[in-house]
Amino acid sequence: WLGRLYKKLELLDKAIVNCRQCPRLVEWREEVAVTKRKSYEDQKYWGKAVPGFGPSDARILILGLAPGAHGANRTGRVFTGDSSGDWLYRALHKAGLAKIPTSTSRNDGQELIDTRILCAVRCAPPDNKPSTEEKAQCADFFTNEIELLMPTAKSIIALGKVAWDSIYITLKELGSEMPTPRPKFGHGESFTFTAPDGGKRKVFGCYHPSQQNTFTGKLTVAMLDAVIKSAAKFARSN
């Protein structure tokens, strides 16, 4: 810990937005916000670290890796304004977990139901690759947010191996009883753990809805829907 333990999600969100700890990421996110993508040149980019989105008493958590340069780094809302977000919010809406099937900007009226989305790294990294140091630097925010959400969270969806590994380490650090050895990540894989309050919780593995996965058919609409449906069913029955 860096001694920055926030007791409320609103305070943590504010601290995330104001963070300038990683010089490379700060420089990149701000440069992208100025140079912009041609199709968005008339828009004002967010260009800051991106907080989580969704209610503080969510029963379902969805974990991504980092904001997209012209997605969340532009809109200021996680998984918003790019094709990954298009896939995710459509699936959430279908499962009754999002008010509308799209997420295009911070003031589009979108609301998540019983669900919160957050990332392991809060700034858009060059080439979508945060360094080991940058991941470590951001880990305090991730741990703090997971701890604040644990009293109500029942199902956790890890989008990709990085999110799967991050949540396993974080839950263990927070005192949960975890299966050993660490379960291997795979789409549709899941494991149950015991939270510090003695309650059973579950982590679900899902391929990330990146263009790399959706364009190649590695992740299909049905595959994404199935994981979200399983996670929602577990959260609602526990």
XYZ file of N, CA, C and O in Angstrom, residues 52-203:
608
model
N -13.891 3.391 -12.505
C -14.875 2.345 -12.766
C -16.238 2.954 -13.061
O -16.460 4.148 -12.831
N -17.159 2.136 -13.573
C -18.507 2.606 -13.906
C -19.528 1.581 -13.423
O -19.403 0.392 -13.712
N -20.514 2.077 -12.675
C -21.555 1.191 -12.158
C -21.774 1.440 -10.679
O -20.977 2.123 -10.020
N -22.849 0.888 -10.109
C -23.197 1.138 -8.712
C -22.179 0.564 -7.718
O -21.499 -0.412 -8.013
N -22.126 1.193 -6.548
C -21.163 0.780 -5.515
C -21.588 -0.506 -4.804
O -20.797 -1.109 -4.084
N -22.851 -0.921 -5.005
C -23.325 -2.162 -4.365
C -23.574 -3.253 -5.419
O -24.458 -4.089 -5.265
N -22.787 -3.213 -6.499
C -22.959 -4.172 -7.597
C -22.724 -5.603 -7.120
O -21.854 -5.852 -6.284
N -23.491 -6.541 -7.678
C -23.279 -7.955 -7.370
C -22.420 -8.640 -8.432
O -21.926 -9.739 -8.221
N -22.265 -7.967 -9.586
C -21.442 -8.515 -10.669
C -20.348 -7.503 -11.009
O -20.637 -6.325 -11.249
N -19.101 -7.959 -11.016
C -17.973 -7.103 -11.396
C -17.403 -7.608 -12.716
O -17.286 -8.813 -12.920
N -17.057 -6.678 -13.596
C -16.439 -7.040 -14.867
C -15.091 -6.345 -14.947
O -14.992 -5.128 -14.765
N -14.044 -7.138 -15.187
C -12.679 -6.612 -15.155
C -12.047 -6.637 -16.534
O -11.978 -7.675 -17.186
N -11.555 -5.462 -16.956
C -10.824 -5.355 -18.216
C -9.356 -5.067 -17.951
O -8.914 -5.059 -16.794
N -8.604 -4.809 -19.009
C -7.177 -4.538 -18.844
C -6.900 -3.047 -18.688
O -6.405 -2.592 -17.664
N -7.236 -2.251 -19.718
C -6.922 -0.813 -19.696
C -7.829 -0.077 -20.670
O -8.391 -0.696 -21.579
N -7.992 1.247 -20.511
C -8.832 2.013 -21.442
C -8.250 2.007 -22.853
O -7.034 1.960 -23.030
N -9.125 2.080 -23.856
C -8.690 2.210 -25.245
C -8.326 3.654 -25.536
O -8.958 4.577 -25.005
N -7.325 3.870 -26.373
C -6.833 5.224 -26.676
C -7.926 6.138 -27.223
O -8.032 7.302 -26.836
N -8.757 5.600 -28.124
C -9.823 6.419 -28.716
C -11.199 5.975 -28.232
O -12.214 6.424 -28.749
N -11.211 5.076 -27.245
C -12.454 4.639 -26.611
C -12.618 5.379 -25.299
O -12.992 6.549 -25.272
N -12.297 4.696 -24.182
C -12.469 5.308 -22.855
C -11.581 6.536 -22.643
O -11.958 7.455 -21.916
N -10.408 6.586 -23.279
C -9.541 7.760 -23.145
C -10.178 8.987 -23.822
O -9.870 10.118 -23.494
N -11.097 8.724 -24.734
C -11.832 9.811 -25.413
C -13.104 10.155 -24.645
O -13.414 11.319 -24.422
N -13.836 9.120 -24.219
C -15.168 9.347 -23.634
C -15.157 9.517 -22.113
O -16.097 10.075 -21.545
N -14.120 8.991 -21.449
C -14.067 9.096 -19.991
C -14.872 8.040 -19.260
O -15.006 8.077 -18.045
N -15.435 7.090 -20.022
C -16.153 5.982 -19.386
C -15.551 4.667 -19.894
O -15.319 4.492 -21.077
N -15.328 3.771 -18.972
C -14.697 2.496 -19.283
C -15.497 1.723 -20.349
O -16.720 1.752 -20.358
N -14.795 1.089 -21.282
C -15.406 0.301 -22.370
C -16.459 1.100 -23.145
O -17.512 0.577 -23.481
N -16.177 2.359 -23.420
C -17.160 3.203 -24.105
C -16.545 3.910 -25.300
O -15.482 4.517 -25.187
N -17.233 3.775 -26.449
C -16.770 4.473 -27.640
C -15.868 3.670 -28.555
O -15.233 4.221 -29.438
N -15.799 2.355 -28.334
C -15.042 1.507 -29.264
C -15.759 0.166 -29.440
O -16.763 -0.100 -28.788
N -15.244 -0.685 -30.309
C -15.973 -1.922 -30.637
C -16.028 -2.905 -29.468
O -16.995 -3.648 -29.328
N -15.005 -2.913 -28.602
C -15.045 -3.786 -27.409
C -16.261 -3.440 -26.556
O -16.988 -4.316 -26.084
N -16.460 -2.132 -26.384
C -17.600 -1.654 -25.603
C -18.926 -1.974 -26.269
O -19.904 -2.327 -25.606
N -18.958 -1.872 -27.600
C -20.185 -2.206 -28.341
C -20.613 -3.639 -28.019
O -21.785 -3.922 -27.779
N -19.637 -4.532 -28.025
C -19.919 -5.949 -27.726
C -20.382 -6.125 -26.282
O -21.370 -6.799 -26.013
N -19.653 -5.490 -25.363
C -19.933 -5.699 -23.941
C -21.294 -5.140 -23.528
O -22.087 -5.833 -22.883
N -21.582 -3.890 -23.899
C -22.847 -3.280 -23.461
C -24.066 -3.931 -24.116
O -25.123 -4.034 -23.505
N -23.918 -4.390 -25.359
C -25.019 -5.109 -26.014
C -25.361 -6.368 -25.206
O -26.515 -6.658 -24.930
N -24.288 -7.090 -24.806
C -24.483 -8.324 -24.037
C -25.082 -8.035 -22.654
O -25.955 -8.768 -22.176
N -24.622 -6.968 -22.019
C -25.147 -6.610 -20.692
C -26.622 -6.215 -20.777
O -27.423 -6.571 -19.918
N -26.966 -5.471 -21.820
C -28.353 -5.053 -22.004
C -29.251 -6.277 -22.227
O -30.336 -6.385 -21.655
N -28.760 -7.211 -23.019
C -29.516 -8.438 -23.307
C -29.768 -9.230 -22.020
O -30.821 -9.840 -21.857
N -28.796 -9.187 -21.108
C -28.920 -9.926 -19.839
C -29.676 -9.136 -18.772
O -29.796 -9.580 -17.629
N -30.155 -7.942 -19.136
C -30.895 -7.116 -18.172
C -29.999 -6.379 -17.196
O -30.424 -5.967 -16.126
N -28.720 -6.186 -17.574
C -27.756 -5.552 -16.662
C -27.361 -4.136 -17.103
O -26.558 -3.487 -16.448
N -27.904 -3.671 -18.229
C -27.633 -2.308 -18.696
C -28.935 -1.703 -19.227
O -29.744 -2.402 -19.841
N -29.111 -0.419 -18.978
C -30.361 0.265 -19.335
C -30.573 0.323 -20.853
O -31.691 0.176 -21.338
N -29.503 0.585 -21.605
C -29.586 0.652 -23.069
C -28.474 -0.221 -23.678
O -27.490 -0.525 -22.996
N -28.593 -0.637 -24.953
C -27.620 -1.575 -25.523
C -26.316 -0.954 -26.013
O -25.437 -1.661 -26.496
N -26.192 0.382 -25.893
C -24.965 1.039 -26.373
C -24.386 1.932 -25.289
O -25.085 2.335 -24.358
N -23.095 2.244 -25.444
C -22.439 3.181 -24.532
C -21.521 4.051 -25.378
O -20.483 3.594 -25.864
N -21.937 5.289 -25.601
C -21.208 6.161 -26.534
C -20.544 7.359 -25.879
O -19.552 7.880 -26.382
N -21.080 7.810 -24.743
C -20.471 8.952 -24.043
C -20.915 8.961 -22.587
O -21.837 8.227 -22.222
N -20.294 9.800 -21.777
C -20.625 9.843 -20.351
C -22.027 10.386 -20.088
O -22.561 10.225 -19.005
N -22.620 11.063 -21.074
C -23.968 11.627 -20.836
C -25.009 11.044 -21.782
O -25.940 11.718 -22.185
N -24.854 9.754 -22.126
C -25.797 9.111 -23.053
C -26.979 8.452 -22.347
O -27.821 7.829 -22.978
N -27.025 8.582 -21.006
C -28.137 7.993 -20.244
C -27.946 6.527 -19.875
O -28.828 5.923 -19.273
N -26.789 5.971 -20.217
C -26.533 4.568 -19.875
C -26.421 4.401 -18.352
O -25.823 5.240 -17.674
N -27.012 3.338 -17.858
C -26.876 2.979 -16.433
C -26.688 1.478 -16.347
O -27.365 0.733 -17.062
N -25.793 1.056 -15.483
C -25.618 -0.385 -15.275
C -26.470 -0.822 -14.097
O -26.628 -0.089 -13.121
N -27.003 -2.009 -14.204
C -27.883 -2.560 -13.174
C -27.148 -3.691 -12.466
O -26.760 -4.674 -13.095
N -26.876 -3.487 -11.156
C -26.260 -4.561 -10.366
C -24.851 -4.943 -10.855
O -24.350 -6.013 -10.516
N -24.246 -4.092 -11.678
C -22.976 -4.441 -12.336
C -22.025 -3.254 -12.320
O -22.460 -2.110 -12.494
N -20.747 -3.531 -12.095
C -19.736 -2.467 -12.185
C -18.567 -2.964 -13.028
O -18.143 -4.115 -12.902
N -18.073 -2.088 -13.897
C -16.946 -2.416 -14.780
C -15.731 -1.605 -14.351
O -15.836 -0.396 -14.102
N -14.586 -2.257 -14.245
C -13.340 -1.554 -13.928
C -12.168 -2.220 -14.634
O -12.291 -3.322 -15.155
N -11.042 -1.511 -14.656
C -9.847 -2.038 -15.330
C -8.682 -2.183 -14.359
O -8.607 -1.470 -13.362
N -7.771 -3.087 -14.687
C -6.578 -3.292 -13.861
C -5.637 -2.090 -13.973
O -4.976 -1.702 -13.022
N -5.582 -1.479 -15.170
C -4.773 -0.272 -15.408
C -5.741 0.816 -15.855
O -6.634 0.561 -16.658
N -5.579 2.047 -15.333
C -6.598 3.078 -15.540
C -6.307 4.070 -16.662
O -7.158 4.887 -16.984
N -5.099 4.016 -17.231
C -4.760 4.917 -18.333
C -4.534 4.129 -19.614
O -4.045 3.002 -19.570
N -4.866 4.746 -20.748
C -4.614 4.099 -22.040
C -3.109 3.955 -22.236
O -2.384 4.946 -22.187
N -2.606 2.719 -22.448
C -1.166 2.537 -22.654
C -0.808 2.487 -24.150
O -1.614 2.040 -24.958
N 0.395 2.938 -24.526
C 0.823 2.800 -25.916
C 0.786 1.328 -26.339
O 1.166 0.452 -25.551
N 0.292 1.059 -27.556
C 0.192 -0.316 -28.096
C -0.641 -1.244 -27.208
O -0.482 -2.469 -27.270
N -1.494 -0.678 -26.351
C -2.312 -1.473 -25.415
C -1.469 -2.320 -24.477
O -1.928 -3.354 -23.987
N -0.215 -1.913 -24.231
C 0.672 -2.730 -23.386
C 1.243 -1.905 -22.234
O 2.265 -1.240 -22.387
N 0.614 -1.977 -21.055
C 1.220 -1.321 -19.889
C 2.451 -2.102 -19.445
O 2.497 -3.320 -19.607
N 3.441 -1.406 -18.918
C 4.648 -2.092 -18.438
C 4.352 -2.763 -17.097
O 3.347 -2.466 -16.447
N 5.253 -3.636 -16.671
C 5.099 -4.318 -15.375
C 5.039 -3.284 -14.250
O 4.236 -3.399 -13.323
N 5.883 -2.249 -14.350
C 5.916 -1.187 -13.317
C 4.593 -0.424 -13.290
O 4.076 -0.100 -12.221
N 4.061 -0.147 -14.483
C 2.802 0.599 -14.557
C 1.644 -0.213 -13.976
O 0.797 0.326 -13.263
N 1.660 -1.503 -14.254
C 0.616 -2.380 -13.675
C 0.717 -2.379 -12.151
O -0.290 -2.305 -11.443
N 1.957 -2.468 -11.661
C 2.191 -2.492 -10.209
C 1.761 -1.174 -9.568
O 1.173 -1.151 -8.478
N 2.056 -0.073 -10.246
C 1.719 1.261 -9.746
C 0.197 1.416 -9.599
O -0.290 2.043 -8.670
N -0.543 0.815 -10.522
C -1.999 0.941 -10.543
C -2.689 -0.087 -9.639
O -3.890 0.016 -9.384
N -1.935 -1.069 -9.179
C -2.521 -2.179 -8.415
C -3.204 -1.724 -7.121
O -4.189 -2.324 -6.698
N -2.699 -0.642 -6.505
C -3.318 -0.146 -5.269
C -4.760 0.292 -5.506
O -5.647 0.023 -4.703
N -4.984 0.976 -6.617
C -6.342 1.415 -6.959
C -7.253 0.198 -7.154
O -8.383 0.173 -6.690
N -6.733 -0.789 -7.868
C -7.500 -2.009 -8.158
C -7.863 -2.725 -6.857
O -9.023 -3.072 -6.618
N -6.862 -2.918 -5.991
C -7.083 -3.601 -4.704
C -8.092 -2.840 -3.856
O -9.018 -3.426 -3.286
N -7.927 -1.506 -3.803
C -8.827 -0.655 -3.027
C -10.270 -0.789 -3.540
O -11.217 -0.966 -2.759
N -10.432 -0.756 -4.863
C -11.780 -0.829 -5.433
C -12.422 -2.199 -5.188
O -13.588 -2.286 -4.811
N -11.638 -3.254 -5.378
C -12.173 -4.605 -5.139
C -12.588 -4.752 -3.673
O -13.657 -5.283 -3.365
N -11.763 -4.234 -2.775
C -12.093 -4.321 -1.344
C -13.406 -3.597 -1.030
O -14.250 -4.109 -0.285
N -13.599 -2.419 -1.620
C -14.835 -1.661 -1.380
C -16.062 -2.367 -1.973
O -17.177 -2.218 -1.471
N -15.850 -3.133 -3.037
C -16.966 -3.796 -3.718
C -17.268 -5.201 -3.175
O -18.344 -5.742 -3.412
N -16.318 -5.775 -2.442
C -16.473 -7.162 -1.978
C -17.694 -7.455 -1.105
O -18.247 -8.548 -1.164
N -18.158 -6.513 -0.280
C -19.322 -6.847 0.547
C -20.547 -7.291 -0.260
O -21.340 -8.102 0.209
N -20.724 -6.757 -1.480
C -21.918 -7.131 -2.263
C -21.587 -7.989 -3.489
O -22.460 -8.688 -3.999
N -20.352 -7.929 -3.977
C -19.988 -8.650 -5.209
C -20.082 -10.162 -5.012
O -19.569 -10.700 -4.037
N -20.751 -10.830 -5.927
C -20.887 -12.292 -5.877
C -20.178 -12.955 -7.059
O -19.545 -13.989 -6.909
N -20.326 -12.343 -8.252
C -19.715 -12.882 -9.466
C -18.710 -11.882 -10.031
O -18.984 -10.681 -10.077
N -17.566 -12.386 -10.448
C -16.536 -11.539 -11.050
C -16.193 -12.118 -12.421
O -15.812 -13.285 -12.520
N -16.345 -11.309 -13.469
C -16.002 -11.750 -14.826
C -14.649 -11.143 -15.206
O -14.495 -9.912 -15.218
N -13.680 -12.005 -15.478
C -12.344 -11.549 -15.886
C -12.241 -11.632 -17.402
O -12.284 -12.722 -17.974
N -12.113 -10.464 -18.054
C -11.998 -10.424 -19.513
C -10.528 -10.572 -19.901
O -9.779 -9.607 -19.942
N -10.109 -11.796 -20.123
C -8.719 -12.060 -20.507
C -7.871 -12.548 -19.352
O -8.244 -12.439 -18.176
N -6.699 -13.078 -19.696
C -5.798 -13.698 -18.721
C -5.209 -12.693 -17.727
O -5.042 -13.004 -16.541
N -4.906 -11.473 -18.197
C -4.320 -10.467 -17.290
C -5.299 -10.151 -16.161
O -4.932 -10.103 -14.988
N -6.572 -9.956 -16.519
C -7.600 -9.663 -15.502
C -7.788 -10.865 -14.566
O -7.928 -10.708 -13.352
N -7.752 -12.071 -15.128
C -7.887 -13.331 -14.357
C -6.761 -13.435 -13.324
O -7.019 -13.696 -12.142
N -5.531 -13.227 -13.770
C -4.379 -13.313 -12.854
C -4.414 -12.197 -11.809
O -4.135 -12.430 -10.634
N -4.778 -10.980 -12.246
C -4.828 -9.827 -11.323
C -5.836 -10.055 -10.209
O -5.555 -9.787 -9.040
N -7.019 -10.556 -10.563
C -8.055 -10.707 -9.539
C -7.711 -11.842 -8.577
O -7.968 -11.748 -7.377
N -7.080 -12.885 -9.078
C -6.674 -13.992 -8.190
C -5.698 -13.469 -7.121
O -5.882 -13.699 -5.929
N -4.673 -12.744 -7.564
C -3.652 -12.200 -6.644
C -4.292 -11.224 -5.652
O -4.024 -11.268 -4.452
N -5.161 -10.356 -6.168
C -5.801 -9.333 -5.325
C -6.708 -9.946 -4.263
O -6.664 -9.559 -3.090
N -7.515 -10.911 -4.663
C -8.430 -11.556 -3.705
C -7.649 -12.265 -2.598
O -8.029 -12.231 -1.427
N -6.540 -12.886 -2.979
C -5.685 -13.572 -2.006
C -5.100 -12.557 -1.008
O -5.119 -12.776 0.198
N -4.628 -11.432 -1.550
C -4.076 -10.345 -0.715
C -5.111 -9.825 0.272
O -4.783 -9.433 1.390
N -6.365 -9.795 -0.162
C -7.440 -9.260 0.687
C -7.968 -10.281 1.690
O -8.918 -10.020 2.409
N -7.358 -11.466 1.701
C -7.701 -12.452 2.724
C -8.736 -13.488 2.335
O -9.253 -14.209 3.199
N -9.039 -13.595 1.043
C -9.978 -14.639 0.604
C -9.267 -15.981 0.557
O -8.055 -16.044 0.329
N -10.022 -17.046 0.753
C -9.483 -18.410 0.620
C -9.595 -18.803 -0.841
O -10.706 -18.964 -1.376
N -8.423 -18.944 -1.505
C -8.397 -19.203 -2.936
C -7.993 -20.637 -3.247
O -7.218 -21.246 -2.507
N -8.516 -21.196 -4.359
C -8.075 -22.541 -4.740
C -6.600 -22.529 -5.147
O -6.131 -21.548 -5.723
N -5.870 -23.582 -4.789
C -4.462 -23.677 -5.210
C -4.240 -25.036 -5.883
O -4.831 -26.030 -5.469
N -3.380 -25.075 -6.924
C -2.729 -23.924 -7.541
C -3.742 -23.014 -8.233
O -4.919 -23.396 -8.360
N -3.282 -21.852 -8.691
C -4.172 -20.918 -9.358
C -4.815 -21.588 -10.574
O -4.124 -22.129 -11.423
N -6.150 -21.570 -10.674
C -6.811 -22.180 -11.837
C -6.355 -21.517 -13.141
O -6.100 -20.315 -13.162
N -6.247 -22.319 -14.184
C -5.806 -21.798 -15.483
C -6.925 -21.000 -16.153
O -8.078 -21.402 -16.126
N -6.535 -19.871 -16.768
C -7.520 -19.070 -17.485
C -7.970 -19.776 -18.761
O -7.178 -20.401 -19.465
N -9.251 -19.663 -19.047
C -9.787 -20.160 -20.305
C -11.188 -19.601 -20.461
O -11.843 -19.265 -19.466
N -11.648 -19.458 -21.674
C -13.012 -18.963 -21.862
C -14.001 -19.990 -21.316
O -13.920 -21.176 -21.638
N -14.913 -19.514 -20.463
C -15.920 -20.416 -19.884
C -15.449 -21.133 -18.632
O -16.214 -21.840 -17.990
N -14.164 -20.935 -18.269
C -13.654 -21.533 -17.017
C -14.163 -20.696 -15.840
O -14.478 -19.508 -15.993
N -14.221 -21.303 -14.664
C -14.607 -20.542 -13.473
C -14.040 -21.223 -12.230
O -13.649 -22.394 -12.288
N -13.947 -20.477 -11.151
C -13.565 -21.078 -9.873
C -14.297 -20.374 -8.739
O -14.666 -19.204 -8.848
N -14.520 -21.115 -7.671
C -15.199 -20.574 -6.491
C -14.159 -20.287 -5.421
O -13.174 -21.010 -5.296
N -14.356 -19.207 -4.673
C -13.471 -18.895 -3.551
C -14.320 -18.450 -2.369
O -15.514 -18.168 -2.525
N -13.710 -18.435 -1.195
C -14.415 -18.002 0.010
C -13.912 -16.630 0.420
O -12.715 -16.445 0.680
N -14.812 -15.667 0.444
C -14.469 -14.288 0.818
C -14.193 -14.214 2.315
O -14.569 -15.124 3.064
N -13.538 -13.132 2.789
C -13.259 -12.998 4.225
C -14.503 -13.086 5.104
O -14.414 -13.474 6.266
N -15.687 -12.742 4.542
C -16.917 -12.829 5.348
C -17.486 -14.249 5.385
O -18.542 -14.488 5.962
N -16.787 -15.212 4.748
C -17.225 -16.603 4.753
C -18.147 -16.971 3.591
O -18.471 -18.145 3.398
N -18.561 -15.960 2.817
C -19.464 -16.213 1.690
C -18.740 -16.768 0.472
O -17.558 -16.482 0.261
N -19.456 -17.586 -0.289
C -18.893 -18.142 -1.531
C -19.077 -17.146 -2.669
O -20.163 -16.589 -2.845
N -18.006 -16.919 -3.421
C -18.032 -16.043 -4.591
C -17.436 -16.813 -5.763
O -16.769 -17.830 -5.572
N -17.648 -16.291 -6.967
C -17.166 -17.023 -8.136
C -16.523 -16.094 -9.164
O -17.028 -14.991 -9.404
N -15.412 -16.555 -9.752
C -14.742 -15.826 -10.833
C -14.976 -16.590 -12.135
O -14.803 -17.809 -12.187
